[in-house]
mmCIF file of C-alpha atoms in Angstrom:
data_model
loop_
_atom_site.group_PDB
_atom_site.id
_atom_site.type_symbol
_atom_site.label_atom_id
_atom_site.label_comp_id
_atom_site.label_asym_id
_atom_site.label_seq_id
_atom_site.Cartn_x
_atom_site.Cartn_y
_atom_site.Cartn_z
ATOM 1 C CA MET A 235 14.538 -47.404 9.143
ATOM 2 C CA SER A 236 16.219 -47.848 5.756
ATOM 3 C CA SER A 237 17.365 -51.222 4.553
ATOM 4 C CA ALA A 238 20.731 -51.838 2.943
ATOM 5 C CA SER A 239 19.211 -51.540 -0.557
ATOM 6 C CA GLU A 240 17.049 -48.486 0.164
ATOM 7 C CA PRO A 241 18.489 -45.019 -0.472
ATOM 8 C CA VAL A 242 19.221 -42.936 2.611
ATOM 9 C CA ILE A 243 17.640 -40.008 0.742
ATOM 10 C CA ASP A 244 14.925 -40.648 -1.807
ATOM 11 C CA ALA A 245 13.155 -37.687 -3.372
ATOM 12 C CA VAL A 246 10.754 -38.401 -6.235
ATOM 13 C CA ARG A 247 9.125 -35.741 -8.468
ATOM 14 C CA LEU A 248 9.500 -33.197 -5.690
ATOM 15 C CA VAL A 249 7.672 -29.883 -6.242
ATOM 16 C CA LYS A 250 7.729 -26.832 -3.978
ATOM 17 C CA THR A 251 5.993 -23.627 -4.976
ATOM 18 C CA PHE A 252 6.015 -20.180 -3.359
ATOM 19 C CA GLY A 253 3.095 -18.368 -4.915
ATOM 20 C CA ARG A 254 3.822 -18.395 -8.632
ATOM 21 C CA THR A 255 7.455 -19.402 -8.190
ATOM 22 C CA ARG A 256 8.374 -23.087 -8.532
ATOM 23 C CA ALA A 257 11.509 -23.516 -6.431
ATOM 24 C CA LEU A 258 11.443 -27.264 -7.078
ATOM 25 C CA ASP A 259 9.950 -28.548 -10.291
ATOM 26 C CA GLY A 260 9.793 -32.320 -10.226
ATOM 27 C CA LEU A 261 13.178 -32.994 -8.602
ATOM 28 C CA ASP A 262 14.466 -36.582 -8.349
ATOM 29 C CA LEU A 263 17.356 -37.178 -5.936
ATOM 30 C CA GLN A 264 18.631 -40.482 -4.589
ATOM 31 C CA VAL A 265 21.596 -40.764 -2.213
ATOM 32 C CA GLY A 266 22.914 -44.238 -1.325
ATOM 33 C CA GLU A 267 24.205 -45.337 2.046
ATOM 34 C CA GLY A 268 27.833 -44.450 2.750
ATOM 35 C CA GLU A 269 28.368 -42.174 -0.231
ATOM 36 C CA VAL A 270 29.389 -38.524 -0.477
ATOM 37 C CA HIS A 271 26.930 -37.086 -2.965
ATOM 38 C CA GLY A 272 27.564 -33.690 -4.512
ATOM 39 C CA PHE A 273 24.500 -31.520 -5.008
ATOM 40 C CA LEU A 274 25.494 -28.886 -7.551
ATOM 41 C CA GLY A 275 23.951 -25.674 -8.713
ATOM 42 C CA PRO A 276 24.332 -21.903 -8.237
ATOM 43 C CA ASN A 277 22.176 -19.847 -5.915
ATOM 44 C CA GLY A 278 18.693 -20.038 -7.305
ATOM 45 C CA ALA A 279 18.790 -23.669 -8.441
ATOM 46 C CA GLY A 280 16.722 -25.015 -5.526
ATOM 47 C CA LYS A 281 19.485 -26.684 -3.435
ATOM 48 C CA SER A 282 18.623 -25.067 -0.112
ATOM 49 C CA THR A 283 14.900 -25.559 -0.686
ATOM 50 C CA THR A 284 15.564 -29.269 -1.181
ATOM 51 C CA LEU A 285 17.534 -29.484 2.046
ATOM 52 C CA ARG A 286 14.780 -27.683 3.962
ATOM 53 C CA VAL A 287 12.256 -30.228 2.674
ATOM 54 C CA LEU A 288 14.581 -33.076 3.707
ATOM 55 C CA LEU A 289 14.915 -31.463 7.154
ATOM 56 C CA GLY A 290 11.155 -31.283 7.558
ATOM 57 C CA LEU A 291 11.227 -27.464 7.665
ATOM 58 C CA MET A 292 9.092 -27.213 4.542
ATOM 59 C CA ARG A 293 6.240 -29.338 3.262
ATOM 60 C CA PRO A 294 6.508 -30.222 -0.425
ATOM 61 C CA SER A 295 3.692 -29.042 -2.673
ATOM 62 C CA SER A 296 3.718 -32.472 -4.346
ATOM 63 C CA GLY A 297 5.982 -35.475 -4.780
ATOM 64 C CA THR A 298 7.626 -37.458 -2.001
ATOM 65 C CA ALA A 299 10.746 -37.074 0.131
ATOM 66 C CA ARG A 300 12.109 -39.833 2.355
ATOM 67 C CA VAL A 301 15.040 -39.827 4.787
ATOM 68 C CA PHE A 302 15.917 -43.298 6.093
ATOM 69 C CA GLY A 303 12.589 -44.367 4.575
ATOM 70 C CA LEU A 304 10.657 -41.855 6.689
ATOM 71 C CA ASP A 305 8.690 -38.753 5.709
ATOM 72 C CA PRO A 306 10.594 -35.823 7.323
ATOM 73 C CA TRP A 307 7.446 -33.706 7.463
ATOM 74 C CA GLN A 308 5.186 -36.383 9.012
ATOM 75 C CA ASP A 309 7.782 -38.013 11.256
ATOM 76 C CA PRO A 310 10.533 -35.430 11.882
ATOM 77 C CA VAL A 311 11.830 -36.793 15.202
ATOM 78 C CA ARG A 312 12.568 -40.295 13.958
ATOM 79 C CA ALA A 313 13.684 -39.114 10.502
ATOM 80 C CA HIS A 314 16.297 -36.734 11.961
ATOM 81 C CA ARG A 315 17.502 -38.680 14.971
ATOM 82 C CA ASP A 316 20.762 -39.464 13.179
ATOM 83 C CA VAL A 317 21.075 -36.355 10.982
ATOM 84 C CA ALA A 318 23.590 -33.503 11.351
ATOM 85 C CA TYR A 319 22.992 -30.283 9.413
ATOM 86 C CA VAL A 320 25.276 -27.366 8.559
ATOM 87 C CA PRO A 321 23.691 -24.333 6.850
ATOM 88 C CA GLY A 322 25.598 -22.060 4.515
ATOM 89 C CA ASP A 323 24.716 -18.911 6.455
ATOM 90 C CA VAL A 324 25.091 -19.630 10.162
ATOM 91 C CA SER A 325 23.284 -17.504 12.744
ATOM 92 C CA LEU A 326 24.259 -18.006 16.401
ATOM 93 C CA TRP A 327 22.899 -16.817 19.727
ATOM 94 C CA PRO A 328 24.930 -13.621 20.158
ATOM 95 C CA ASN A 329 25.308 -13.721 23.947
ATOM 96 C CA LEU A 330 26.451 -17.327 24.135
ATOM 97 C CA SER A 331 30.093 -18.299 23.732
ATOM 98 C CA GLY A 332 31.109 -20.476 20.808
ATOM 99 C CA GLY A 333 31.630 -23.404 23.181
ATOM 100 C CA GLU A 334 28.154 -22.959 24.708
ATOM 101 C CA VAL A 335 26.595 -22.944 21.221
ATOM 102 C CA ILE A 336 28.458 -26.170 20.327
ATOM 103 C CA ASP A 337 27.239 -27.836 23.536
ATOM 104 C CA LEU A 338 23.678 -26.657 22.926
ATOM 105 C CA LEU A 339 23.572 -27.912 19.352
ATOM 106 C CA THR A 340 25.145 -31.275 20.141
ATOM 107 C CA GLY A 341 22.886 -31.603 23.199
ATOM 108 C CA LEU A 342 19.879 -31.523 20.891
ATOM 109 C CA ARG A 343 21.285 -34.674 19.257
ATOM 110 C CA GLY A 344 22.092 -36.504 22.498
ATOM 111 C CA GLY A 345 25.318 -34.897 23.718
ATOM 112 C CA VAL A 346 28.862 -34.236 22.602
ATOM 113 C CA ASP A 347 31.835 -36.570 22.327
ATOM 114 C CA GLU A 348 34.192 -34.534 24.562
ATOM 115 C CA ARG A 349 37.429 -35.909 23.103
ATOM 116 C CA LEU A 350 36.255 -35.312 19.577
ATOM 117 C CA ARG A 351 35.026 -31.837 20.509
ATOM 118 C CA ARG A 352 38.465 -30.851 21.838
ATOM 119 C CA GLU A 353 40.214 -32.185 18.744
ATOM 120 C CA LEU A 354 37.856 -30.333 16.406
ATOM 121 C CA VAL A 355 38.169 -27.033 18.288
ATOM 122 C CA GLU A 356 41.938 -27.344 17.979
ATOM 123 C CA GLU A 357 41.899 -28.376 14.316
ATOM 124 C CA PHE A 358 39.517 -25.604 13.289
ATOM 125 C CA GLU A 359 41.529 -23.095 15.408
ATOM 126 C CA LEU A 360 38.395 -21.775 17.148
ATOM 127 C CA ASP A 361 38.455 -19.851 20.426
ATOM 128 C CA PRO A 362 35.317 -21.299 22.089
ATOM 129 C CA ARG A 363 35.401 -18.734 24.952
ATOM 130 C CA ARG A 364 34.519 -15.754 22.768
ATOM 131 C CA LYS A 365 30.926 -14.556 22.473
ATOM 132 C CA ALA A 366 29.243 -15.546 19.249
ATOM 133 C CA ARG A 367 28.502 -11.908 18.418
ATOM 134 C CA THR A 368 32.249 -11.275 17.990
ATOM 135 C CA TYR A 369 32.711 -14.065 15.433
ATOM 136 C CA SER A 370 33.373 -13.508 11.742
ATOM 137 C CA LYS A 371 31.369 -15.462 9.159
ATOM 138 C CA GLY A 372 34.188 -18.022 8.971
ATOM 139 C CA ASN A 373 34.209 -18.534 12.743
ATOM 140 C CA ARG A 374 30.422 -18.913 12.824
ATOM 141 C CA GLN A 375 30.800 -21.551 10.147
ATOM 142 C CA LYS A 376 33.425 -23.325 12.262
ATOM 143 C CA VAL A 377 31.019 -23.499 15.223
ATOM 144 C CA ALA A 378 28.382 -25.184 13.062
ATOM 145 C CA LEU A 379 30.893 -27.621 11.588
ATOM 146 C CA ILE A 380 32.341 -28.548 14.986
ATOM 147 C CA ALA A 381 28.841 -29.104 16.377
ATOM 148 C CA ALA A 382 27.974 -31.331 13.381
ATOM 149 C CA PHE A 383 31.156 -33.405 13.521
ATOM 150 C CA ALA A 384 31.516 -33.629 17.336
ATOM 151 C CA ARG A 385 28.799 -36.268 17.603
ATOM 152 C CA PRO A 386 28.553 -39.161 15.117
ATOM 153 C CA ALA A 387 25.620 -39.042 12.705
ATOM 154 C CA ARG A 388 24.437 -41.447 9.987
ATOM 155 C CA LEU A 389 23.629 -38.601 7.595
ATOM 156 C CA TYR A 390 25.246 -35.186 7.188
ATOM 157 C CA LEU A 391 23.319 -32.526 5.249
ATOM 158 C CA LEU A 392 25.856 -29.836 4.363
ATOM 159 C CA ASP A 393 24.609 -26.690 2.630
ATOM 160 C CA GLU A 394 27.567 -24.673 1.301
ATOM 161 C CA PRO A 395 29.448 -25.762 4.467
ATOM 162 C CA SER A 396 32.838 -24.223 3.669
ATOM 163 C CA ALA A 397 31.486 -20.729 2.927
ATOM 164 C CA GLY A 398 33.729 -18.207 4.681
ATOM 165 C CA LEU A 399 36.557 -20.669 5.381
ATOM 166 C CA ASP A 400 40.110 -20.002 4.245
ATOM 167 C CA PRO A 401 41.961 -22.703 2.231
ATOM 168 C CA VAL A 402 43.599 -24.197 5.354
ATOM 169 C CA MET A 403 40.248 -24.600 7.098
ATOM 170 C CA GLU A 404 38.714 -25.983 3.884
ATOM 171 C CA SER A 405 41.284 -28.776 4.043
ATOM 172 C CA VAL A 406 40.306 -29.461 7.676
ATOM 173 C CA PHE A 407 36.670 -29.644 6.596
ATOM 174 C CA ARG A 408 37.550 -32.123 3.856
ATOM 175 C CA ARG A 409 39.427 -34.353 6.291
ATOM 176 C CA GLN A 410 36.401 -34.441 8.576
ATOM 177 C CA VAL A 411 34.111 -35.458 5.717
ATOM 178 C CA GLN A 412 36.536 -38.240 4.825
ATOM 179 C CA ARG A 413 36.659 -39.304 8.480
ATOM 180 C CA VAL A 414 32.911 -39.654 8.935
ATOM 181 C CA THR A 415 32.416 -41.448 5.637
ATOM 182 C CA ALA A 416 35.223 -43.877 6.524
ATOM 183 C CA ASP A 417 33.024 -44.685 9.550
ATOM 184 C CA GLY A 418 30.071 -45.423 7.248
ATOM 185 C CA ALA A 419 28.184 -42.104 7.288
ATOM 186 C CA THR A 420 26.374 -40.673 4.280
ATOM 187 C CA VAL A 421 26.961 -37.071 3.170
ATOM 188 C CA LEU A 422 24.876 -34.818 0.922
ATOM 189 C CA LEU A 423 27.163 -31.914 0.034
ATOM 190 C CA SER A 424 25.376 -28.941 -1.521
ATOM 191 C CA SER A 425 27.981 -26.688 -3.117
ATOM 192 C CA HIS A 426 28.949 -24.481 -6.019
ATOM 193 C CA ILE A 427 32.679 -24.998 -5.328
ATOM 194 C CA LEU A 428 33.463 -27.518 -8.058
ATOM 195 C CA SER A 429 36.962 -28.375 -6.815
ATOM 196 C CA GLU A 430 35.520 -29.306 -3.408
ATOM 197 C CA VAL A 431 32.974 -31.605 -5.011
ATOM 198 C CA GLU A 432 35.555 -33.222 -7.281
ATOM 199 C CA HIS A 433 37.829 -33.839 -4.294
ATOM 200 C CA LEU A 434 35.196 -35.392 -2.029
ATOM 201 C CA CYS A 435 32.322 -36.818 -4.054
ATOM 202 C CA LYS A 436 31.908 -40.089 -5.926
ATOM 203 C CA ARG A 437 28.451 -39.173 -7.271
ATOM 204 C CA VAL A 438 26.896 -35.849 -8.161
ATOM 205 C CA THR A 439 23.516 -34.439 -9.096
ATOM 206 C CA ILE A 440 23.411 -31.180 -11.021
ATOM 207 C CA ILE A 441 20.227 -29.204 -10.459
ATOM 208 C CA ARG A 442 18.861 -26.419 -12.637
ATOM 209 C CA ALA A 443 15.629 -24.492 -12.038
ATOM 210 C CA GLY A 444 14.475 -27.069 -9.506
ATOM 211 C CA ARG A 445 15.141 -30.141 -11.660
ATOM 212 C CA ALA A 446 17.964 -32.640 -11.765
ATOM 213 C CA VAL A 447 19.595 -32.308 -15.198
ATOM 214 C CA GLU A 448 22.482 -34.751 -14.663
ATOM 215 C CA SER A 449 23.122 -37.441 -12.062
ATOM 216 C CA GLY A 450 25.727 -40.161 -11.800
ATOM 217 C CA THR A 451 29.295 -40.953 -10.823
ATOM 218 C CA LEU A 452 31.990 -38.460 -11.789
ATOM 219 C CA SER A 453 33.465 -40.944 -14.247
ATOM 220 C CA GLU A 454 30.054 -41.450 -15.899
ATOM 221 C CA LEU A 455 29.458 -37.731 -16.217
ATOM 222 C CA ARG A 456 32.966 -36.948 -17.445
ATOM 223 C CA HIS A 457 32.527 -39.559 -20.175
ATOM 224 C CA LEU A 458 29.640 -37.519 -21.565
ATOM 225 C CA LYS A 459 31.918 -34.571 -22.232
ATOM 226 C CA LEU A 460 34.401 -33.667 -24.918
ATOM 227 C CA THR A 461 38.199 -33.552 -24.493
ATOM 228 C CA HIS A 462 39.750 -30.188 -25.373
ATOM 229 C CA PHE A 463 42.901 -29.935 -27.551
ATOM 230 C CA ARG A 464 45.177 -26.938 -28.034
ATOM 231 C CA VAL A 465 47.653 -27.713 -30.798
ATOM 232 C CA GLU A 466 50.516 -25.754 -32.384
ATOM 233 C CA ALA A 467 51.313 -27.514 -35.663
ATOM 234 C CA THR A 468 52.401 -26.939 -39.235
ATOM 235 C CA ASN A 469 49.635 -29.181 -40.572
ATOM 236 C CA SER A 470 46.751 -28.717 -38.114
ATOM 237 C CA ALA A 471 44.236 -29.121 -40.950
ATOM 238 C CA LEU A 472 45.088 -32.811 -40.863
ATOM 239 C CA LEU A 473 43.570 -32.962 -37.361
ATOM 240 C CA THR A 474 40.590 -30.625 -37.743
ATOM 241 C CA ALA A 475 39.257 -32.605 -40.723
ATOM 242 C CA LEU A 476 38.966 -35.820 -38.670
ATOM 243 C CA PRO A 477 35.616 -37.289 -37.562
ATOM 244 C CA GLY A 478 34.612 -36.336 -34.007
ATOM 245 C CA VAL A 479 36.498 -33.003 -34.068
ATOM 246 C CA GLN A 480 34.240 -29.982 -33.417
ATOM 247 C CA ASP A 481 34.182 -26.332 -32.288
ATOM 248 C CA VAL A 482 37.445 -25.528 -34.105
ATOM 249 C CA THR A 483 39.090 -22.109 -33.574
ATOM 250 C CA THR A 484 42.335 -21.065 -35.280
ATOM 251 C CA ASP A 485 44.926 -18.396 -34.440
ATOM 252 C CA GLY A 486 47.869 -18.647 -36.812
ATOM 253 C CA GLU A 487 49.474 -22.032 -36.256
ATOM 254 C CA ILE A 488 47.565 -22.572 -33.004
ATOM 255 C CA VAL A 489 44.298 -24.435 -33.296
ATOM 256 C CA GLU A 490 41.870 -25.442 -30.562
ATOM 257 C CA PHE A 491 39.089 -27.987 -30.829
ATOM 258 C CA ASP A 492 37.039 -30.539 -28.912
ATOM 259 C CA VAL A 493 37.011 -34.273 -29.556
ATOM 260 C CA ASP A 494 34.312 -36.807 -28.884
ATOM 261 C CA PRO A 495 35.552 -39.598 -26.548
ATOM 262 C CA ALA A 496 34.968 -42.277 -29.206
ATOM 263 C CA ASP A 497 37.357 -40.499 -31.614
ATOM 264 C CA LEU A 498 40.248 -39.741 -29.249
ATOM 265 C CA ALA A 499 42.431 -42.616 -30.459
ATOM 266 C CA THR A 500 42.152 -41.502 -34.110
ATOM 267 C CA VAL A 501 43.046 -37.912 -33.312
ATOM 268 C CA LEU A 502 46.018 -38.853 -31.137
ATOM 269 C CA GLU A 503 47.337 -41.181 -33.852
ATOM 270 C CA ALA A 504 47.033 -38.447 -36.481
ATOM 271 C CA ALA A 505 48.773 -35.938 -34.204
ATOM 272 C CA ALA A 506 52.029 -37.881 -34.622
ATOM 273 C CA THR A 507 52.178 -36.867 -38.291
ATOM 274 C CA ALA A 508 50.859 -33.315 -38.045
ATOM 275 C CA GLY A 509 54.189 -31.588 -37.320
ATOM 276 C CA ILE A 510 53.245 -30.645 -33.771
ATOM 277 C CA SER A 511 55.470 -28.240 -31.794
ATOM 278 C CA GLY A 512 53.076 -27.775 -28.883
ATOM 279 C CA LEU A 513 50.174 -29.789 -27.507
ATOM 280 C CA THR A 514 47.860 -29.368 -24.525
ATOM 281 C CA VAL A 515 45.089 -31.860 -23.826
ATOM 282 C CA SER A 516 42.491 -31.075 -21.171
ATOM 283 C CA PRO A 517 40.353 -33.980 -19.967
ATOM 284 C CA PRO A 518 36.637 -33.505 -19.363
ATOM 285 C CA SER A 519 35.990 -31.741 -16.047
ATOM 286 C CA LEU A 520 33.063 -31.325 -13.743
ATOM 287 C CA GLU A 521 33.310 -27.590 -14.434
ATOM 288 C CA SER A 522 32.785 -28.084 -18.166
ATOM 289 C CA LEU A 523 29.756 -30.278 -17.492
ATOM 290 C CA PHE A 524 28.362 -27.745 -15.032
ATOM 291 C CA LEU A 525 28.849 -24.788 -17.361
ATOM 292 C CA SER A 526 27.257 -26.672 -20.261
ATOM 293 C CA HIS A 527 24.034 -26.594 -18.269
ATOM 294 C CA TYR A 528 24.354 -23.111 -16.815
ATOM 295 C CA GLY A 529 26.576 -20.702 -18.687
ATOM 296 C CA ASN A 530 25.551 -17.396 -17.097
ATOM 297 C CA ALA A 531 22.089 -18.594 -16.024
ATOM 298 C CA ASN A 532 21.007 -17.679 -12.536
ATOM 299 C CA SER A 533 17.902 -16.852 -10.543
ATOM 300 C CA GLN A 534 16.946 -15.774 -7.070
ATOM 301 C CA VAL A 535 15.383 -18.809 -5.378
ATOM 302 C CA ARG A 536 17.680 -20.869 -3.176
#
């Protein structure tokens, strides 16, 4: 099994092709023990394909994938003994009740913690007596989440796990992620909900067309981005002429521009003498970083 210094997940130059389509194109992904790692990208980026490789459901065309130091394709039983998985589109056995599905899924991993199961059913407001065929998408998602969280795991692979949940249930989901990581578990959270990732994750990897285009802590990635200013001033030209100011747009006395992190102090000092009557400063966000890589780009492979 993995040592303290070895990543829980270690994918190196991972390639997966379907005919002429390269769903993964040399992906590198490392997830350390005990961290919540955001795996970001829209549908088509290769997130779900990566998770299927890590689950041993697909064999990579080339490159290596390791979970707890083990190859999930060659040694799936040992690699996944301590793994819980939640897909983004949950299908359930239609004639089983929600409670029976939970017991079946947790039984595959060694059995349920009954106290924890009761607490989760109550928190997620699920009626476990109803047949699965009567459940909405959100309720099907709750069944999968309860089954994942009702027995401790060392690694949680969560693929768009809050899809179909309302904001109240999203907050319940977030509390459960925080609970399991407080107990030392590792979480790989695949999502396109940027606020969810910012709330939960310390590190993120942004994937585009099957490759990792950015990876690091949120503070590291935010530092790469520009701070946005919206200024209403009588002498805004004083600010826009400064070094580090770029992408200037003007509408009457209102001017907007971006500032390189290294030049923030100079711009803020000059703002005191620019006759400002209104000022809004927006710090770098995960959304701005994400959109800088994507814009409107999208494709079909998940």
